[in-house]
Structures are given as structure tokens and as C-alpha cells.
Amino acid sequence: MTSKILRRVCVSVATVAALSSVAACGGSDEASGSGAKNGDKSPAAAAAVSPIAALKKVQQKSGGAESAKIESTVEMGTTMSMTMTGAMDWSDGITGDVTIKYTGGTMAEAMKQMSPDGTMRTVYLKDAYFANMGDGFAEAIGGKHWIRYGYEDLASIAGASGEVLKDQMQGSTPEKSVESLLASGSIKKIGEENVRGVATTHYTGTVDVAALSEKTAGLDAAQLKEFKEQLAKTGITKETVDLWVDENDLLIKQTSSADSANGAVNSTSFFSDYGSAVSVAQPPAGDTVDFKEIAGQAAQTAS
């Protein structure tokens, strides 16, 4: 396996991690202007709460829960499809332990060269994201199974898109799903629906990806121009986000969908067991290689 292929797969892993980052959390609505009383769950009270006011409460409650279990599926055109299960904690930065299984597409075929069943364990820590790439990767890289992606390194290596990746991976909490929909300015309440036996309220909106990234990633004018150019190559401009919220103002389900140059990009996430303990351990240093090292090897090979 060449260093160029290794680097391409490793970059893809980081990109997929950012795209599939879980989202939802904090922000109260003290000035919502609604006439609903605290704890009043009647239909009349629910109708009196605007979608913006309601989602600000969801942002506050989901974020304040500080942890949750996650189940997700992601499809990215012909590139890949995957499932993701695990738990995330956002009480003090992002930590989590998540298992990803690549189920289809060109990405799955590449991953199966490293892990026969396409399964990869990932660990989120406050300063970096780690991925266990499997035995095939270890054989190609000198016996090390884990690759470390320092968030600051992503920003420096991949330019504007790296800055956005950094922001997304460091902010992969339920709060961000709600935040993105609030930032869209086009929130609509769909109605009451049942999700896995839980009564929920369904909201939807459309997000301008570049505009949102400008706000959340703090891109300057040059970085924003570069990011928009990179985004144009992917074909992604708008993203539709749907949220399902229970009577306790907790996010239960989230979906997002967008069109890209390689086909539709769709994700669905379920959140449960808010507030549960999450145990995370950093992978052994002796079994870990840094992404900067792989990127440097690829650059030397190309020169």
C-alpha cells in the first residue's frame, strides 16, 4: 500500500468523522415572549411557543445533559455508507468512544484493505481524534494501529477546509445540531410524531453550509474564499436539517441531507441515555502514529 493511498484514506477518515459528527445542546430563551408556563405540556401551551423559542430550550436542556449514547447512519453518494454507535461526553470539551462500520461504497472497499469487516473504533479527546485503522494499516505503517488527528494540525494541513473540520470535530455535540438550525433562519415546526415509542415534536430548516461555517469556524475573508472554492468542488451548498424533540426538551433524533457532486449525502442520528457516564481512554502511544507523519511521507513521495 503506497503512502499516497494511505494519506488519501486517512484524510477521508477525518472528513467522514467531521461529516458524521453528532450534534445538539445549550442556550436558554429568557426573552421568547411566549405565554407558556414552565412545565405546561398542554397543546395550547405548546402552540404558544415559537419554533425558535422551543429550540433554544432544547439547546439548553440537551447541552446541559453533558453526555448521551449515539446511534447513526451516514450515506455519502457512491463514496460510502456507514453505521456508528457509541457514547459522547461534552461536559469539558469533547470526549467519546465510538465504533464505525463501513457498509458500502468505495470508502468501504478501501477500509476493508485495513480491517476485513470494515469496522473501525474511534476515540475523541479534547485535543485530538484517534482512529484504529486495523491490522492492514499496521502492517503498512510499521506496526501501529491507531492514527492521531490533532485538531490544530487539521487546520494547518488542510487550509480552510481543515479549519472547518477542526471546528466540527471539536464541536460534535448535540448542541451544534440545534445551533445550526437556529442559525438557518428558516425553522418550521412540522408537527407531533412518534420516534421509537417516544412522543416528539418535529422541526425542520435549511442551512447555508458556507455561511454557517463562516460564523462557527471564525474564517477570515481569505479562508472563507478558499473554503467556498473547496465546497464548490464537492457540490454541497445547502443542507436540510430535521430535529425531533421529546417533552423534556431533549433531542431524540436528527437527520441531515444535502446534494453533492458524488450523490446525495444523508445522515440520521438517535440520542438516548442523556447524562450517562462515558468512559474514554487514550490509545497507547506505542501503538499510535500521528497524521502529520503520514502527510509528510506522502508529500516527500510526491516531490
C-alpha positions as a printed Julia matrix, in Angstrom:
303×3 Matrix{Float64}:
   0.0    0.0    0.0
   1.57   3.31  -1.09
   1.91   6.37   1.15
  -0.33   8.28  -1.27
  -3.16   5.76  -0.79
  -2.59   5.76   2.95
  -2.83   9.53   3.1
  -5.99   9.59   0.96
  -7.7    7.05   3.22
  -6.55   8.88   6.35
  -7.86  12.21   5.07
 -11.14  10.51   4.16
 -11.44   9.12   7.69
 -11.08  12.63   9.15
 -13.6   14.06   6.67
 -16.13  11.33   7.41
 -15.64  11.89  11.14
 -16.48  15.55  10.73
 -19.48  14.94   8.46
 -20.88  12.33  10.84
 -20.15  14.31  13.98
 -23.07  14.12  16.35
 -24.93  17.3   17.29
 -27.37  19.07  19.76
 -27.15  21.34  23.04
 -27.4   24.65  25.13
 -28.88  28.21  25.16
 -31.92  29.44  27.08
 -34.72  31.64  25.84
 -35.39  34.18  28.55
 -36.94  36.61  26.07
 -39.03  34.25  23.98
 -42.19  36.2   24.64
 -44.25  33.02  24.79
 -47.13  32.75  27.21
 -46.4   29.11  28.11
 -45.78  28.42  31.78
 -42.85  26.27  32.91
 -43.83  22.63  32.95
 -47.06  23.24  30.99
 -47.2   20.5   28.35
 -50.74  21.18  27.1
 -51.38  21.53  23.34
 -52.32  25.19  23.85
 -49.04  25.91  25.65
 -47.02  24.06  23.01
 -48.71  26.03  20.25
 -47.84  29.29  22.03
 -44.1   28.58  21.87
 -42.42  29.7   18.64
 -40.06  27.22  16.91
 -37.09  29.45  17.76
 -38.04  29.7   21.43
 -38.68  25.95  21.61
 -35.33  25.06  20.04
 -33.44  27.42  22.33
 -34.85  25.43  25.24
 -33.76  22.21  23.52
 -30.3   23.68  23.06
 -30.15  24.43  26.78
 -31.51  21.09  28.03
 -29.63  18.81  25.62
 -26.38  20.65  26.14
 -26.82  20.7   29.9
 -27.23  16.91  29.95
 -23.49  16.76  29.07
 -23.48  13.23  27.59
 -25.53  10.74  25.57
 -25.45   7.46  23.72
 -25.42   7.76  19.93
 -26.62   5.63  17.0
 -26.05   6.99  13.49
 -26.12   6.04   9.85
 -24.41   8.08   7.12
 -24.57   7.74   3.33
 -22.35   9.8    1.01
 -23.34   9.02  -2.56
 -21.15   6.32  -4.08
 -18.3    7.16  -1.68
 -19.53   5.3    1.38
 -22.23   4.24   3.76
 -21.61   3.55   7.44
 -23.13   2.97  10.85
 -21.87   4.48  14.09
 -22.61   3.5   17.69
 -21.12   4.7   20.96
 -21.25   7.45  23.56
 -20.11  11.08  23.73
 -19.46  13.44  26.64
 -19.3   17.23  26.2
 -19.06  18.36  29.84
 -15.48  19.64  29.37
 -14.59  19.55  25.7
 -15.49  16.56  23.55
 -14.66  13.02  24.65
 -16.15   9.82  23.32
 -15.72   6.23  22.25
 -17.47   5.29  19.01
 -17.4    2.25  16.71
 -17.81   2.87  12.98
 -18.67   0.15  10.47
 -18.29   0.93   6.76
 -21.05  -0.91   4.93
 -20.72   0.16   1.29
 -19.14   2.39  -1.35
 -15.55   2.99  -2.41
 -14.56   4.04   1.11
 -15.73   0.69   2.49
 -13.61  -1.16  -0.06
 -10.55   0.87   0.9
 -11.16   0.32   4.6
 -11.52  -3.42   4.11
  -7.89  -3.5    2.97
  -7.05  -2.45   6.51
  -9.87  -4.04   8.52
 -11.52  -7.1    6.88
 -15.02  -6.39   8.21
 -14.79  -2.62   7.65
 -15.04  -1.84  11.38
 -13.05   0.96  12.99
 -13.0    2.1   16.61
 -12.61   5.83  17.19
 -11.81   7.89  20.29
 -12.47  11.61  20.79
 -10.31  13.55  23.26
 -10.17  17.28  23.94
  -7.19  17.94  21.67
  -7.34  15.11  19.12
  -9.34  12.41  17.39
  -7.98   8.83  17.2
  -8.95   6.05  14.79
  -7.95   2.39  14.97
  -7.31   1.6   11.3
  -6.83  -2.16  11.66
  -4.14  -4.74  11.02
  -3.69  -3.88   7.33
  -2.83  -0.31   8.24
  -0.46  -1.51  10.99
   1.42  -3.68   8.51
   1.85  -0.73   6.13
   2.86   1.81   8.76
   5.32  -0.08  10.95
   3.08  -1.98  13.33
   0.9    0.85  14.68
  -2.88   0.52  14.6
  -4.04   3.97  15.73
  -3.76   7.26  13.87
  -3.96  10.55  15.77
  -5.54  13.67  14.25
  -4.57  16.74  16.29
  -7.29  19.33  15.81
  -4.78  22.14  15.37
  -2.92  20.06  12.76
  -6.07  19.6   10.68
  -6.39  23.35  10.44
  -2.77  23.85   9.37
  -2.56  20.93   6.91
  -5.85  21.25   5.03
  -6.26  25.03   4.92
  -9.77  26.47   5.2
 -11.46  23.08   4.97
  -9.17  21.88   7.75
 -10.25  24.82   9.91
 -13.87  23.78   9.39
 -13.02  20.12  10.11
 -11.34  21.23  13.32
 -14.4   23.22  14.35
 -16.82  20.41  13.54
 -14.85  17.69  15.3
 -14.26  19.81  18.41
 -17.91  20.82  18.43
 -19.54  17.47  17.77
 -22.18  17.78  20.5
 -25.97  17.64  20.34
 -25.9   21.41  20.85
 -24.48  22.02  17.38
 -27.42  20.4   15.58
 -29.81  22.78  17.27
 -27.42  25.7   16.8
 -27.15  25.08  13.05
 -30.91  25.02  12.65
 -31.33  28.19  14.75
 -28.71  29.87  12.55
 -30.57  28.9    9.38
 -33.3   31.47   9.92
 -35.8   29.14   8.27
 -37.12  26.99  11.11
 -40.51  25.36  10.64
 -42.49  23.19  13.03
 -43.8   20.11  11.2
 -45.91  18.57  13.97
 -46.1   15.79  16.53
 -44.55  12.39  15.64
 -43.62   9.12  17.36
 -39.91   8.17  17.33
 -39.07   4.72  18.71
 -42.07   4.84  21.02
 -41.37   8.39  22.21
 -43.73  11.3   21.52
 -41.77  14.1   19.82
 -42.14  17.43  18.04
 -40.57  17.64  14.58
 -38.75  20.77  13.33
 -37.01  21.42  10.0
 -34.9   24.05   8.27
 -32.33  24.65   5.52
 -28.74  25.61   6.31
 -26.32  27.54   4.08
 -23.17  25.48   4.69
 -20.61  28.16   3.8
 -22.4   30.9    5.75
 -22.72  28.72   8.84
 -19.07  27.69   8.66
 -18.06  31.36   8.41
 -19.87  32.04  11.68
 -18.87  28.96  13.66
 -15.32  28.35  12.41
 -14.32  32.02  12.52
 -12.92  32.06   8.98
 -11.37  35.3    7.74
 -12.1   36.61   4.24
  -9.27  34.67   2.56
 -10.12  31.44   4.37
 -13.81  31.82   3.52
 -12.97  32.33  -0.17
 -10.77  29.21  -0.11
 -13.42  27.19   1.72
 -16.14  28.21  -0.74
 -13.91  27.09  -3.6
 -13.3   23.75  -1.88
 -17.02  23.46  -1.14
 -17.9   24.15  -4.79
 -15.83  21.13  -5.82
 -17.92  18.91  -3.54
 -21.16  20.35  -4.91
 -22.54  20.9   -1.39
 -24.16  24.31  -0.82
 -27.34  23.74   1.22
 -28.18  21.22   3.91
 -31.66  20.33   5.19
 -31.71  19.61   8.93
 -34.6   17.93  10.79
 -34.84  17.56  14.57
 -37.23  15.55  16.74
 -37.57  16.7   20.36
 -39.26  14.98  23.31
 -41.45  16.57  26.02
 -38.36  17.11  28.21
 -36.76  19.34  25.54
 -34.15  16.71  24.68
 -33.08  15.95  21.12
 -34.12  12.38  20.26
 -33.44  12.22  16.53
 -31.64  14.3   13.92
 -31.39  13.94  10.15
 -29.48  15.99   7.59
 -29.47  15.77   3.81
 -27.58  17.53   1.03
 -26.7   17.06  -2.62
 -23.05  16.66  -3.6
 -21.02  16.07  -6.75
 -20.83  12.38  -5.78
 -24.51  11.96  -4.98
 -26.8   12.54  -2.01
 -25.33  12.91   1.48
 -27.73  11.75   4.2
 -27.3   11.13   7.92
 -29.62  10.01  10.71
 -28.73  10.06  14.41
 -30.59   8.86  17.5
 -29.72  10.11  21.0
 -30.56   8.31  24.26
 -29.45   7.88  27.88
 -28.66  11.55  28.36
 -26.41  12.15  31.36
 -24.97   8.61  31.43
 -21.3    8.1   32.34
 -18.85   7.85  29.41
 -15.5    6.13  29.88
 -12.74   7.11  27.43
  -9.06   6.09  27.42
  -6.33   7.45  25.15
  -4.88   4.76  22.85
  -1.34   3.57  23.74
   1.36   5.94  22.47
   3.42   2.99  21.25
   0.55   1.87  19.01
  -0.2    5.33  17.59
   1.13   7.27  14.58
   0.43  10.97  14.04
  -1.4   12.09  10.89
   1.31  14.75  10.36
   3.84  11.97   9.88
   1.75  10.25   7.2
   1.05  13.56   5.47
   4.78  14.32   5.46
   5.64  10.93   3.96
   3.11  11.45   1.17
   4.5   14.91   0.42
   8.04  13.54   0.15
   6.88  10.76  -2.16
   5.06  13.23  -4.42
   8.05  15.61  -4.68
